[in-house]
């Protein structure tokens, strides 16, 4: 398809100034938060109305042109990586909060609204939107739907799928449907759950109704240092065995603590092998009761240092350290590669030990940030993108971590999505029959395959090739992609 | 793989029609199965349970009672408080129907708590989706899709569910009031951080269950007011299992209407509600389909719970766009329409 023809067809409904195709205009869209992969789209469209979105979809279906929807572009798996022969549908102009129902505790929002903006808009009602990915200041709720994003509070408050009541979406043919409702369940199959986390392969989100929660009366966080990661891991099991579900339960290893403390000065002890942040929330009485139990469990587990944030400033500072872990690591290394495996928590020390071995073998440093409550690991592999060999080693190191996650009974992605990044590892986690089932589901929604093709679910051919490479040439994913 | 699972795989691969049930305690829901059902009861047993991981995995024919008693020994529970309409209720049936009890408004629904499933699709392939970890976004969420599908998307053979600690303390406050007053009270309480784990209005009184740390429950109870129920467990169990005296059917018939919890009380002529107003119970003739129109106009859906319904599925008809997608999803999972014919999508197998 010639760019000129495609642009002309799109311009029948979308105003020309919101269709970009000149090199300098489309360059800012060549990647999302996973900057290792870059592709320039053929055309970028910035729709402002539903009619424009539906026109783009109908046009692209007619012309069999790929459509990749993009929110704020903060995704870490390359889910919004453009297609070189496709349209990048940038949803940022859908940025209105349409309605807040204080009595029902719901908000109707457009997909380009930032995650944190929802909580800010309802704060005066003493409400908030619970899922809080670390990128919440920038990431869009539409992107959260695509990835089923989590955050540091999801052990207690759930993922995106647990906090969304309904979605209005545009299908591949430009028709619009609503899945879910304001009721707590819906008739027919649970298309809402199916759509959430489908990485833009099934539909384009136009509107979202989210559930809001009353702000807890009180939140207290305790910081505990350990001289051994196993002890820290055991303390997490101890807290849960005691019947306590903390609002947040986060762990960092020594290298992550050092990077963060240098950056944020959160008062983290630099000699710790592992640092745990445990937050409890609820009514004043509940918090006081749970906090004292958590403190005694942490002491019994061998914490070398224990500090409870006594002021709200302290509490926010403790969290700021954790939430700044990625940029902090970014300061000590030219580049970092963030992984996202989830493991059964009992295997934590085994997995950390194996990762240290890998770190030595690949000659790359690794800092670990860990949603300890739910087993979601974020190893950050430090490398230099200007060194092609380091890039290759970083990717191989990452792939080996994901395969280890599957080996111990976990998954290759807890909250960042498969995107383009983990597509080969999908061949490790799922059988051919399971992948084929995914493709059938995709075809049920999008028989032409125009929505975000090549992401999330690998073709069987790709797995076969990956398997061969796996054996004969080590692990070099995506040989067809251009490298730096 | 058990003999039963092998047989089902073989039969489906040979394009034989298959109908499956668990303990068959919910046969009154949905349409009549068109084929002679096979019971999954013999495919039972807890496969994995580690309390500190907050996950339990069981074969689909495992009885709910066995699972709950095993959880109770570790002071844990299924968060969504599934109803038990008979002793033979199985975990597979619980997930296939997707029903949740009073605690749904606090800790989520059956679909919210499912982490993974194994199922046999319509091609006779035994597949695994999701897993045993809380966070898992690899592949489409076919685990949650299969909850509430009445087995029509595949034969469930194994499920993994999130479990949670039993609260330290539970206490129920009850206040006599009209339905409208009850809803007004709940709206007022909704923006406060009370640890409310259930809220229902029956027999002209609003009952609010508080769960959590002892001191927090007691202080919330003090500010909510009303009397403390002496029979808190029995009361909520009877609502959950529809044994409460108010569900006595006589000549009228039971319908469940699911709507936004803030839907005004005068919009539906209900004799009681659960889920803080989200679940309205109505008694009317099972052949009286006007409730479907009413539920649709309110943005919700109705389900006939009458045990002697004569025809149809008793399920809310789907609007055309949603019906088409439901049919396509069914075709994707069971392309030859072999599994549980008649149960769910009316006029479409």
GROMACS .gro file of N, CA and C in nm, chain B residues 1-89:
model
  267
  485UNK      N    1  -0.306  -3.845   3.331
  485UNK     CA    2  -0.443  -3.811   3.292
  485UNK      C    3  -0.538  -3.923   3.334
  486UNK      N    4  -0.649  -3.889   3.393
  486UNK     CA    5  -0.740  -3.994   3.437
  486UNK      C    6  -0.813  -4.053   3.317
  487UNK      N    7  -0.871  -4.171   3.341
  487UNK     CA    8  -0.944  -4.241   3.235
  487UNK      C    9  -1.057  -4.153   3.181
  488UNK      N   10  -1.127  -4.087   3.273
  488UNK     CA   11  -1.241  -4.002   3.233
  488UNK      C   12  -1.195  -3.891   3.140
  489UNK      N   13  -1.086  -3.825   3.176
  489UNK     CA   14  -1.035  -3.716   3.092
  489UNK      C   15  -0.990  -3.770   2.957
  490UNK      N   16  -0.923  -3.885   2.960
  490UNK     CA   17  -0.880  -3.947   2.833
  490UNK      C   18  -1.000  -3.979   2.744
  491UNK      N   19  -1.103  -4.036   2.805
  491UNK     CA   20  -1.224  -4.071   2.728
  491UNK      C   21  -1.286  -3.947   2.664
  492UNK      N   22  -1.297  -3.841   2.745
  492UNK     CA   23  -1.359  -3.718   2.693
  492UNK      C   24  -1.276  -3.661   2.578
  493UNK      N   25  -1.145  -3.662   2.593
  493UNK     CA   26  -1.058  -3.614   2.484
  493UNK      C   27  -1.081  -3.697   2.358
  494UNK      N   28  -1.084  -3.826   2.377
  494UNK     CA   29  -1.099  -3.916   2.262
  494UNK      C   30  -1.234  -3.894   2.194
  495UNK      N   31  -1.339  -3.885   2.277
  495UNK     CA   32  -1.473  -3.868   2.219
  495UNK      C   33  -1.484  -3.737   2.142
  496UNK      N   34  -1.431  -3.630   2.199
  496UNK     CA   35  -1.440  -3.500   2.131
  496UNK      C   36  -1.355  -3.500   2.004
  497UNK      N   37  -1.238  -3.563   2.012
  497UNK     CA   38  -1.152  -3.569   1.893
  497UNK      C   39  -1.222  -3.644   1.781
  498UNK      N   40  -1.309  -3.739   1.820
  498UNK     CA   41  -1.384  -3.816   1.721
  498UNK      C   42  -1.515  -3.745   1.684
  499UNK      N   43  -1.526  -3.620   1.725
  499UNK     CA   44  -1.644  -3.536   1.697
  499UNK      C   45  -1.773  -3.594   1.756
  500UNK      N   46  -1.761  -3.665   1.866
  500UNK     CA   47  -1.882  -3.710   1.938
  500UNK      C   48  -1.931  -3.595   2.025
  501UNK      N   49  -2.061  -3.585   2.039
  501UNK     CA   50  -2.117  -3.484   2.129
  501UNK      C   51  -2.097  -3.526   2.274
  502UNK      N   52  -2.069  -3.426   2.357
  502UNK     CA   53  -2.038  -3.455   2.497
  502UNK      C   54  -2.113  -3.355   2.586
  503UNK      N   55  -2.175  -3.408   2.693
  503UNK     CA   56  -2.232  -3.318   2.794
  503UNK      C   57  -2.167  -3.355   2.927
  504UNK      N   58  -2.128  -3.254   3.005
  504UNK     CA   59  -2.067  -3.282   3.134
  504UNK      C   60  -2.133  -3.201   3.244
  505UNK      N   61  -2.138  -3.261   3.360
  505UNK     CA   62  -2.185  -3.191   3.479
  505UNK      C   63  -2.089  -3.224   3.593
  506UNK      N   64  -2.096  -3.145   3.701
  506UNK     CA   65  -2.020  -3.178   3.821
  506UNK      C   66  -2.111  -3.264   3.908
  507UNK      N   67  -2.158  -3.206   4.017
  507UNK     CA   68  -2.252  -3.276   4.103
  507UNK      C   69  -2.396  -3.260   4.056
  508UNK      N   70  -2.414  -3.185   3.948
  508UNK     CA   71  -2.546  -3.158   3.889
  508UNK      C   72  -2.642  -3.093   3.990
  509UNK      N   73  -2.590  -3.006   4.074
  509UNK     CA   74  -2.676  -2.938   4.173
  509UNK      C   75  -2.735  -2.809   4.117
  510UNK      N   76  -2.691  -2.768   3.999
  510UNK     CA   77  -2.741  -2.642   3.942
  510UNK      C   78  -2.810  -2.666   3.808
  511UNK      N   79  -2.872  -2.784   3.795
  511UNK     CA   80  -2.936  -2.819   3.667
  511UNK      C   81  -3.052  -2.725   3.635
  512UNK      N   82  -3.102  -2.654   3.738
  512UNK     CA   83  -3.214  -2.562   3.715
  512UNK      C   84  -3.169  -2.431   3.648
  513UNK      N   85  -3.038  -2.413   3.636
  513UNK     CA   86  -2.987  -2.292   3.571
  513UNK      C   87  -2.952  -2.322   3.426
  514UNK      N   88  -2.988  -2.231   3.338
  514UNK     CA   89  -2.958  -2.251   3.196
  514UNK      C   90  -3.054  -2.348   3.132
  515UNK      N   91  -3.028  -2.379   3.005
  515UNK     CA   92  -3.116  -2.469   2.931
  515UNK      C   93  -3.090  -2.615   2.963
  516UNK      N   94  -3.183  -2.700   2.921
  516UNK     CA   95  -3.167  -2.844   2.939
  516UNK      C   96  -3.056  -2.894   2.848
  517UNK      N   97  -2.969  -2.978   2.902
  517UNK     CA   98  -2.866  -3.039   2.818
  517UNK      C   99  -2.934  -3.132   2.718
  518UNK      N  100  -2.889  -3.126   2.592
  518UNK     CA  101  -2.952  -3.207   2.488
  518UNK      C  102  -2.894  -3.348   2.482
  519UNK      N  103  -2.777  -3.366   2.544
  519UNK     CA  104  -2.713  -3.499   2.541
  519UNK      C  105  -2.703  -3.553   2.683
  520UNK      N  106  -2.689  -3.682   2.692
  520UNK     CA  107  -2.681  -3.749   2.822
  520UNK      C  108  -2.550  -3.708   2.893
  521UNK      N  109  -2.561  -3.643   3.010
  521UNK     CA  110  -2.437  -3.591   3.071
  521UNK      C  111  -2.351  -3.697   3.140
  522UNK      N  112  -2.222  -3.670   3.138
  522UNK     CA  113  -2.123  -3.748   3.211
  522UNK      C  114  -2.088  -3.665   3.334
  523UNK      N  115  -2.076  -3.730   3.449
  523UNK     CA  116  -2.040  -3.656   3.570
  523UNK      C  117  -1.888  -3.654   3.589
  524UNK      N  118  -1.838  -3.540   3.632
  524UNK     CA  119  -1.694  -3.527   3.657
  524UNK      C  120  -1.657  -3.567   3.801
  525UNK      N  121  -1.756  -3.615   3.878
  525UNK     CA  122  -1.732  -3.640   4.021
  525UNK      C  123  -1.611  -3.729   4.048
  526UNK      N  124  -1.589  -3.828   3.961
  526UNK     CA  125  -1.478  -3.919   3.991
  526UNK      C  126  -1.342  -3.855   3.964
  527UNK      N  127  -1.343  -3.743   3.889
  527UNK     CA  128  -1.216  -3.674   3.861
  527UNK      C  129  -1.193  -3.573   3.973
  528UNK      N  130  -1.151  -3.624   4.088
  528UNK     CA  131  -1.146  -3.536   4.204
  528UNK      C  132  -1.014  -3.545   4.278
  529UNK      N  133  -0.989  -3.447   4.359
  529UNK     CA  134  -0.870  -3.444   4.444
  529UNK      C  135  -0.801  -3.309   4.439
  530UNK      N  136  -0.750  -3.269   4.553
  530UNK     CA  137  -0.673  -3.144   4.559
  530UNK      C  138  -0.533  -3.174   4.507
  531UNK      N  139  -0.491  -3.101   4.406
  531UNK     CA  140  -0.364  -3.128   4.340
  531UNK      C  141  -0.250  -3.057   4.410
  532UNK      N  142  -0.276  -2.936   4.457
  532UNK     CA  143  -0.171  -2.856   4.519
  532UNK      C  144  -0.234  -2.752   4.609
  533UNK      N  145  -0.183  -2.743   4.729
  533UNK     CA  146  -0.232  -2.637   4.818
  533UNK      C  147  -0.121  -2.598   4.913
  534UNK      N  148  -0.075  -2.475   4.899
  534UNK     CA  149   0.023  -2.424   4.993
  534UNK      C  150  -0.029  -2.293   5.049
  535UNK      N  151  -0.070  -2.295   5.174
  535UNK     CA  152  -0.136  -2.178   5.232
  535UNK      C  153  -0.058  -2.047   5.213
  536UNK      N  154   0.076  -2.051   5.226
  536UNK     CA  155   0.147  -1.923   5.218
  536UNK      C  156   0.154  -1.870   5.076
  537UNK      N  157   0.126  -1.955   4.976
  537UNK     CA  158   0.121  -1.904   4.838
  537UNK      C  159  -0.018  -1.852   4.803
  538UNK      N  160  -0.117  -1.875   4.893
  538UNK     CA  161  -0.255  -1.829   4.873
  538UNK      C  162  -0.319  -1.887   4.746
  539UNK      N  163  -0.282  -2.009   4.711
  539UNK     CA  164  -0.337  -2.072   4.589
  539UNK      C  165  -0.374  -2.216   4.618
  540UNK      N  166  -0.488  -2.258   4.566
  540UNK     CA  167  -0.527  -2.398   4.573
  540UNK      C  168  -0.561  -2.446   4.433
  541UNK      N  169  -0.511  -2.565   4.399
  541UNK     CA  170  -0.543  -2.624   4.269
  541UNK      C  171  -0.612  -2.757   4.293
  542UNK      N  172  -0.725  -2.777   4.228
  542UNK     CA  173  -0.799  -2.902   4.247
  542UNK      C  174  -0.855  -2.950   4.114
  543UNK      N  175  -0.871  -3.081   4.102
  543UNK     CA  176  -0.941  -3.137   3.987
  543UNK      C  177  -1.087  -3.093   3.994
  544UNK      N  178  -1.148  -3.082   3.877
  544UNK     CA  179  -1.279  -3.016   3.871
  544UNK      C  180  -1.388  -3.089   3.947
  545UNK      N  181  -1.376  -3.222   3.964
  545UNK     CA  182  -1.480  -3.296   4.032
  545UNK      C  183  -1.468  -3.294   4.184
  546UNK      N  184  -1.368  -3.225   4.236
  546UNK     CA  185  -1.348  -3.219   4.382
  546UNK      C  186  -1.466  -3.147   4.448
  547UNK      N  187  -1.516  -3.203   4.556
  547UNK     CA  188  -1.633  -3.141   4.617
  547UNK      C  189  -1.594  -3.012   4.688
  548UNK      N  190  -1.684  -2.916   4.678
  548UNK     CA  191  -1.660  -2.786   4.741
  548UNK      C  192  -1.641  -2.803   4.892
  549UNK      N  193  -1.717  -2.896   4.948
  549UNK     CA  194  -1.704  -2.919   5.094
  549UNK      C  195  -1.564  -2.962   5.132
  550UNK      N  196  -1.507  -3.055   5.052
  550UNK     CA  197  -1.371  -3.102   5.082
  550UNK      C  198  -1.271  -2.986   5.073
  551UNK      N  199  -1.289  -2.904   4.972
  551UNK     CA  200  -1.197  -2.792   4.954
  551UNK      C  201  -1.211  -2.694   5.070
  552UNK      N  202  -1.335  -2.663   5.105
  552UNK     CA  203  -1.353  -2.566   5.212
  552UNK      C  204  -1.303  -2.619   5.345
  553UNK      N  205  -1.317  -2.748   5.368
  553UNK     CA  206  -1.271  -2.799   5.497
  553UNK      C  207  -1.118  -2.802   5.501
  554UNK      N  208  -1.058  -2.832   5.388
  554UNK     CA  209  -0.911  -2.830   5.379
  554UNK      C  210  -0.859  -2.688   5.402
  555UNK      N  211  -0.926  -2.591   5.342
  555UNK     CA  212  -0.885  -2.452   5.360
  555UNK      C  213  -0.902  -2.407   5.505
  556UNK      N  214  -1.013  -2.452   5.563
  556UNK     CA  215  -1.044  -2.410   5.700
  556UNK      C  216  -0.937  -2.456   5.798
  557UNK      N  217  -0.881  -2.575   5.771
  557UNK     CA  218  -0.774  -2.625   5.858
  557UNK      C  219  -0.654  -2.530   5.861
  558UNK      N  220  -0.634  -2.457   5.751
  558UNK     CA  221  -0.523  -2.361   5.747
  558UNK      C  222  -0.574  -2.219   5.771
  559UNK      N  223  -0.696  -2.208   5.823
  559UNK     CA  224  -0.761  -2.079   5.848
  559UNK      C  225  -0.768  -1.993   5.722
  560UNK      N  226  -0.803  -2.059   5.611
  560UNK     CA  227  -0.822  -1.985   5.487
  560UNK      C  228  -0.957  -2.019   5.427
  561UNK      N  229  -0.993  -1.946   5.318
  561UNK     CA  230  -1.124  -1.966   5.257
  561UNK      C  231  -1.121  -1.926   5.110
  562UNK      N  232  -1.224  -1.968   5.036
  562UNK     CA  233  -1.244  -1.916   4.902
  562UNK      C  234  -1.303  -1.776   4.920
  563UNK      N  235  -1.239  -1.674   4.861
  563UNK     CA  236  -1.283  -1.536   4.890
  563UNK      C  237  -1.425  -1.505   4.846
  564UNK      N  238  -1.474  -1.573   4.741
  564UNK     CA  239  -1.600  -1.531   4.679
  564UNK      C  240  -1.721  -1.603   4.736
  565UNK      N  241  -1.702  -1.683   4.840
  565UNK     CA  242  -1.813  -1.743   4.916
  565UNK      C  243  -1.915  -1.812   4.824
  566UNK      N  244  -1.871  -1.913   4.748
  566UNK     CA  245  -1.962  -1.972   4.648
  566UNK      C  246  -2.083  -2.042   4.712
  567UNK      N  247  -2.200  -2.031   4.647
  567UNK     CA  248  -2.317  -2.101   4.699
  567UNK      C  249  -2.304  -2.252   4.687
  568UNK      N  250  -2.369  -2.322   4.779
  568UNK     CA  251  -2.374  -2.468   4.775
  568UNK      C  252  -2.519  -2.506   4.767
  569UNK      N  253  -2.563  -2.551   4.649
  569UNK     CA  254  -2.703  -2.590   4.636
  569UNK      C  255  -2.723  -2.738   4.664
  570UNK      N  256  -2.619  -2.804   4.711
  570UNK     CA  257  -2.630  -2.945   4.746
  570UNK      C  258  -2.493  -2.995   4.787
  571UNK      N  259  -2.494  -3.111   4.855
  571UNK     CA  260  -2.369  -3.165   4.908
  571UNK      C  261  -2.271  -3.199   4.797
  572UNK      N  262  -2.324  -3.224   4.676
  572UNK     CA  263  -2.235  -3.269   4.569
  572UNK      C  264  -2.176  -3.155   4.487
  573UNK      N  265  -2.196  -3.032   4.531
  573UNK     CA  266  -2.139  -2.918   4.460
  573UNK      C  267  -1.989  -2.939   4.440
   0.00000   0.00000   0.00000
